[in-house]
Coordinates of C-alpha atoms and ligand atoms in Angstrom, one line a residue:
X15 CA -0.1 -0.1 0.0
X16 CA 1.3 3.4 -0.9
X17 CA 1.7 5.6 2.2
X18 CA 0.2 8.7 0.1
X19 CA -2.2 8.1 -2.8
X20 CA -3.8 10.9 -4.7
X21 CA -6.3 10.5 -7.6
X22 CA -7.6 13.0 -9.9
X23 CA -7.6 15.7 -7.2
X24 CA -9.1 19.1 -8.3
X25 CA -9.4 22.4 -6.4
X26 CA -10.9 25.6 -7.6
X27 CA -10.8 29.1 -5.8
X28 CA -13.4 31.2 -7.4
X29 CA -12.6 31.0 -11.1
X30 CA -9.1 29.9 -10.7
X31 CA -8.5 26.2 -11.0
X32 CA -5.6 25.6 -8.6
X33 CA -5.5 21.9 -8.9
X34 CA -6.7 20.4 -12.2
X35 CA -6.6 16.6 -11.7
X36 CA -3.5 15.6 -9.7
X37 CA -2.5 12.0 -9.4
X38 CA 0.5 10.7 -7.3
X39 CA 1.6 7.6 -5.4
X40 CA 4.3 7.9 -2.8
X41 CA 5.4 4.4 -1.6
X42 CA 6.0 3.7 2.0
X43 CA 9.6 5.1 2.8
X44 CA 9.8 7.0 -0.3
X45 CA 10.9 10.7 -0.5
X46 CA 9.2 12.7 -3.3
X47 CA 9.9 16.2 -4.1
X48 CA 7.1 18.6 -5.6
X49 CA 8.5 21.1 -7.9
X50 CA 7.0 23.9 -9.6
X51 CA 6.6 27.6 -10.1
X52 CA 5.0 30.0 -7.5
X53 CA 1.2 29.5 -7.5
X54 CA 1.4 26.0 -9.4
X55 CA -0.6 24.4 -6.6
X56 CA 1.9 22.5 -4.7
X57 CA 0.8 24.0 -1.2
X58 CA -2.8 23.4 -2.0
X59 CA -2.3 19.7 -2.9
X60 CA -0.2 19.4 0.2
X61 CA -2.6 20.9 2.5
X62 CA -5.4 18.8 1.3
X63 CA -3.2 15.8 2.1
X64 CA -2.6 17.4 5.8
X65 CA -6.3 17.6 6.1
X66 CA -6.2 21.4 6.3
X67 CA -8.2 22.0 3.1
X68 CA -11.0 20.3 1.1
X69 CA -10.6 19.1 -2.4
X70 CA -13.5 19.7 -4.6
X71 CA -13.2 16.2 -6.2
X72 CA -10.8 13.3 -6.5
X73 CA -9.4 10.9 -4.0
X74 CA -6.7 11.5 -1.2
X75 CA -5.4 8.8 1.2
X76 CA -2.6 9.3 3.6
X77 CA -1.6 6.1 5.6
X78 CA -5.0 4.7 4.1
X79 CA -7.1 7.5 5.6
X80 CA -8.9 10.0 3.8
X81 CA -7.5 13.2 5.4
X82 CA -10.9 14.8 5.9
X83 CA -11.8 11.9 8.2
X84 CA -8.3 11.6 10.0
X85 CA -8.5 11.2 13.8
X86 CA -6.0 12.3 16.5
X87 CA -4.3 8.8 16.2
X88 CA -3.8 9.4 12.5
X89 CA -2.6 13.1 12.9
X90 CA -0.1 11.8 15.7
X91 CA 1.7 9.7 12.7
X92 CA 2.1 12.8 10.7
X93 CA 4.8 15.6 10.9
X94 CA 4.1 18.9 9.3
X95 CA 6.4 21.8 8.5
X96 CA 4.1 24.4 6.9
X97 CA 5.4 27.3 4.7
X98 CA 4.8 29.6 7.4
X99 CA 5.9 29.4 11.1
X100 CA 3.4 28.6 13.9
X101 CA 2.9 31.3 16.4
X102 CA 4.9 30.1 19.6
X103 CA 4.1 33.1 21.8
X104 CA 7.1 33.8 24.0
X105 CA 8.4 30.0 24.4
X106 CA 11.8 29.3 24.4
X107 CA 13.2 26.7 21.9
X108 CA 13.3 23.9 24.4
X109 CA 9.8 25.0 25.9
X110 CA 8.4 24.8 22.4
X111 CA 9.8 21.5 21.6
X112 CA 8.9 20.0 25.0
X113 CA 5.3 21.4 24.5
X114 CA 4.9 19.9 21.1
X115 CA 6.3 16.5 22.2
X116 CA 3.2 16.2 24.8
X117 CA 0.9 15.9 21.8
X118 CA 2.5 12.7 20.5
X119 CA 2.2 9.1 22.0
X120 CA 5.9 8.3 21.2
X121 CA 8.0 11.5 20.9
X122 CA 11.7 11.8 20.4
X123 CA 13.8 13.0 22.9
X124 CA 13.4 17.0 22.9
X125 CA 17.1 17.8 23.4
X126 CA 18.4 15.3 20.8
X127 CA 15.9 16.9 18.4
X128 CA 17.1 20.3 19.1
X129 CA 20.7 19.1 18.6
X130 CA 19.6 17.6 15.4
X131 CA 18.4 20.7 13.8
X132 CA 21.5 22.7 15.3
X133 CA 19.9 24.6 17.9
X134 CA 21.6 23.5 21.0
X135 CA 23.2 26.7 21.6
X136 CA 19.7 28.4 21.3
X137 CA 18.1 26.2 23.5
X138 CA 17.1 28.7 26.0
X139 CA 16.5 31.7 23.5
X140 CA 12.8 32.7 23.2
X141 CA 11.6 31.8 19.7
X142 CA 11.0 35.4 18.7
X143 CA 14.6 36.2 19.2
X144 CA 15.8 33.7 16.5
X145 CA 17.1 34.6 13.0
X146 CA 14.9 33.7 10.2
X147 CA 16.9 30.4 9.4
X148 CA 17.2 29.4 13.2
X149 CA 13.3 29.9 13.4
X150 CA 12.8 27.7 10.5
X151 CA 15.1 25.0 12.2
X152 CA 12.7 25.1 15.1
X153 CA 9.8 24.7 12.8
X154 CA 11.6 21.5 11.4
X155 CA 12.2 20.2 15.0
X156 CA 8.5 20.6 15.8
X157 CA 7.7 18.8 12.5
X158 CA 9.9 15.6 13.6
X159 CA 9.4 15.6 17.3
X160 CA 6.5 13.1 17.0
X161 CA 8.6 10.4 15.1
X162 CA 6.3 10.9 12.1
X163 CA 5.6 8.0 9.6
X164 CA 4.8 10.7 7.1
X165 CA 6.5 13.9 7.1
X166 CA 5.3 17.0 4.9
X167 CA 7.8 19.6 4.3
X168 CA 6.8 22.6 2.7
X169 CA 9.8 24.9 1.5
X170 CA 11.6 23.7 4.8
X171 CA 15.1 25.3 4.2
X172 CA 13.9 28.9 3.0
X173 CA 16.3 31.3 4.7
X174 CA 18.9 28.5 5.7
X175 CA 22.5 29.3 5.1
X176 CA 24.4 26.5 2.9
X177 CA 25.9 24.9 5.9
X178 CA 22.6 24.7 7.7
X179 CA 21.0 23.2 4.4
X180 CA 23.6 20.4 4.5
X181 CA 23.0 19.8 8.1
X182 CA 19.3 19.7 7.5
X183 CA 19.9 17.2 4.5
X184 CA 21.8 15.0 7.0
X185 CA 18.7 15.1 9.3
X186 CA 16.3 14.2 6.4
X187 CA 18.7 11.3 5.4
X188 CA 18.6 9.9 8.9
X189 CA 14.9 10.0 8.8
X190 CA 14.6 8.4 5.6
X191 CA 17.0 5.6 6.8
X192 CA 14.4 5.0 9.6
X193 CA 11.7 4.6 7.0
X194 CA 10.0 7.9 7.1
X195 CA 7.9 8.7 4.0
X196 CA 8.6 12.3 3.0
X197 CA 6.6 14.7 0.8
X198 CA 8.9 17.7 0.1
X199 CA 8.1 20.9 -1.5
X200 CA 11.1 23.1 -2.6
X201 CA 12.4 25.5 -5.0
X202 CA 16.1 24.4 -4.4
X203 CA 16.6 21.8 -7.1
X204 CA 19.8 20.7 -5.6
X205 CA 17.9 19.9 -2.6
X206 CA 15.3 17.8 -4.6
X207 CA 18.2 16.1 -6.3
X208 CA 19.9 15.3 -2.9
X209 CA 16.9 14.1 -1.1
X210 CA 14.1 12.8 -3.4
X211 CA 13.9 9.3 -5.0
X212 CA 11.4 11.0 -7.4
X213 CA 10.5 14.5 -8.4
X214 CA 7.0 15.6 -9.6
X215 CA 6.9 18.8 -11.7
X216 CA 3.6 20.7 -11.1
X217 CA 2.4 23.4 -13.4
X218 CA -1.0 25.2 -13.7
X219 CA -2.4 22.7 -11.3
X220 CA -1.2 19.5 -13.1
X221 CA 1.7 17.1 -12.9
X222 CA 3.6 17.5 -16.2
X223 CA 6.3 15.3 -15.4
X224 CA 7.3 12.8 -12.5
X225 CA 10.4 10.5 -12.3
X226 CA 13.6 10.0 -10.8
X227 CA 15.9 13.1 -10.7
X228 CA 18.3 11.4 -13.3
X229 CA 15.5 10.4 -15.7
X230 CA 13.1 13.1 -15.5
X231 CA 12.4 14.9 -19.0
X232 CA 14.5 12.5 -20.6
X233 CA 17.5 14.1 -18.8
X234 CA 19.7 10.9 -18.8
X235 CA 19.4 10.7 -22.6
X236 CA 19.6 14.4 -23.4
X237 CA 22.2 16.0 -25.2
X238 CA 25.6 16.9 -23.5
X239 CA 27.2 20.3 -23.7
X240 CA 30.7 20.2 -24.9
X241 CA 32.6 23.4 -24.4
X242 CA 36.2 24.4 -25.3
X243 CA 38.3 27.4 -26.3
X244 CA 40.1 28.0 -29.7
X245 CA 41.6 30.9 -31.6
X246 CA 38.1 32.1 -32.2
X247 CA 37.2 32.1 -28.6
X248 CA 34.8 30.1 -26.5
X249 CA 32.9 27.3 -28.3
X250 CA 30.2 25.1 -27.1
X251 CA 28.1 22.5 -29.1
X252 CA 25.2 20.3 -28.0
X253 CA 25.7 16.5 -29.1
X254 CA 24.2 13.2 -28.2
X255 CA 27.8 11.7 -28.8
X256 CA 30.2 13.7 -26.8
X257 CA 33.0 11.3 -27.0
X258 CA 33.1 11.4 -30.8
X259 CA 33.4 15.2 -30.6
X260 CA 36.0 15.2 -27.6
X261 CA 38.0 12.6 -29.9
X262 CA 37.9 14.9 -32.8
X263 CA 39.0 17.8 -30.8
X264 CA 41.7 15.8 -29.2
X265 CA 43.0 15.4 -32.9
X266 CA 42.9 19.0 -33.6
X267 CA 45.0 20.2 -30.7
X268 CA 48.4 19.1 -30.1
X269 CA 48.2 18.7 -26.3
X270 CA 45.2 19.3 -23.9
X271 CA 42.0 20.6 -25.4
X272 CA 41.9 24.2 -23.9
X273 CA 39.3 24.6 -21.3
X274 CA 37.4 21.5 -22.1
X275 CA 34.3 20.6 -20.3
X276 CA 31.4 18.0 -20.9
X277 CA 28.2 18.9 -19.1
X278 CA 25.0 16.9 -18.9
X279 CA 21.9 18.9 -18.4
X280 CA 21.4 19.8 -14.6
X281 CA 18.0 19.1 -12.9
X282 CA 17.4 22.8 -13.3
X283 CA 18.1 23.1 -17.0
X284 CA 15.6 20.1 -17.4
X285 CA 13.1 21.7 -15.0
X286 CA 13.2 24.8 -16.9
X287 CA 12.8 23.1 -20.3
X288 CA 9.8 21.3 -19.0
X289 CA 8.1 24.5 -17.9
X290 CA 9.0 26.1 -21.3
X291 CA 7.4 23.2 -23.1
X292 CA 4.5 23.4 -20.9
X293 CA 4.0 27.1 -21.6
X294 CA 4.3 26.4 -25.2
X295 CA 1.6 23.7 -25.1
X296 CA -0.7 26.1 -23.2
X297 CA -0.2 28.9 -25.7
X298 CA -0.7 26.6 -28.7
X299 CA -3.8 25.0 -26.9
X300 CA -5.2 28.5 -26.3
X301 CA -4.7 29.6 -29.8
X302 CA -6.4 26.4 -31.5
Ligands
ATP12 P1 4.3 28.7 -3.9 O1 5.7 28.2 -4.6 O2 4.4 30.2 -4.2 O3 4.1 28.5 -2.4 P2 2.3 27.1 -4.7 O4 2.8 26.0 -5.8 O5 2.3 26.4 -3.2 O6 3.1 28.4 -4.8 P3 -0.5 27.4 -3.9 O7 -0.2 28.2 -2.6 O8 -1.0 26.0 -4.0 O9 0.7 27.4 -4.9 O10 -1.6 28.3 -4.8 C1 -2.0 27.8 -6.1 C2 -3.0 29.0 -6.7 O11 -4.1 29.0 -5.9 C3 -2.2 30.4 -6.6 O12 -2.7 31.0 -7.8 C4 -2.9 31.0 -5.5 O13 -2.8 32.4 -5.7 C5 -4.2 30.3 -5.3 N1 -4.7 30.1 -3.9 C6 -4.1 29.6 -3.0 N2 -4.7 29.6 -1.9 C7 -5.9 30.5 -2.0 C8 -7.1 30.8 -1.2 N3 -7.1 30.5 0.1 N4 -8.0 31.6 -1.9 C9 -7.7 31.9 -3.2 N5 -6.8 31.6 -4.0 C10 -5.8 30.8 -3.4

């Protein structure tokens, strides 16, 4: 059984179709990243799965339960890091984490969780005195304190410095190793590539592509970009057979090929190409 199952989900706000028939299965223990431009429908889809919003039609199941009918025992198996931080009044970091631990039947050790998000030095600081990135780390601590089976992360690392982001990835890697199912929304493609087994690209309320980060959008079979420098300046060529081109270049230059690089499309290149293709299809559809 999938930990998360979504079939043909739709949601409309006034005359705006925010979700236009989304279907997605997330296997037990899998991490799937939702990618997509601002306003694509990622938060709407996630919040329906968390039971915070109603879908207009379609089917959603999380741990086998329709989120609209989830009871407290079901909710205790979820960890949620929303896009915006919760209001924690004047609680310190430790007070907040201990407070939230009480809601769960088998919480993790609060001090261990605080350490795992790198906030030990701020244990006694009031939450409203934390920096933006530190506050976000506290949100993550509150999301994982209950040892969730399914963890929803909506742009969890916004405001993190690069070191904090790496530390966060280690924390998520550890949760994955323990079998936690994760639905991650992020605008950081490197993060999706590092953490997710599959990525789903959402645009205009629809999933336009879903595959492993290395295969999505034909990335693994896409053209390589070979660049070098010759007397005419910087050169670059797209090719399906980079080895042949490099051999050709090697015979042209007496020694090393100047500034040679061979690059496969990054996840970002592929993601942007998918969105361009989607925009072209929408335009052509609108014209016909
Ligand atoms: P972002 O990357 O900016 O977080 P998103 O993909 O999460 O975007 P959503 O927040 O799901 O996008 O919003 C999808 C669309 O629905 C947007 O056009 C948004 O303006 C609209 N929308 C979201 N919530 C509401 C609401 N409560 N009322 C009306 N429109 C809404």
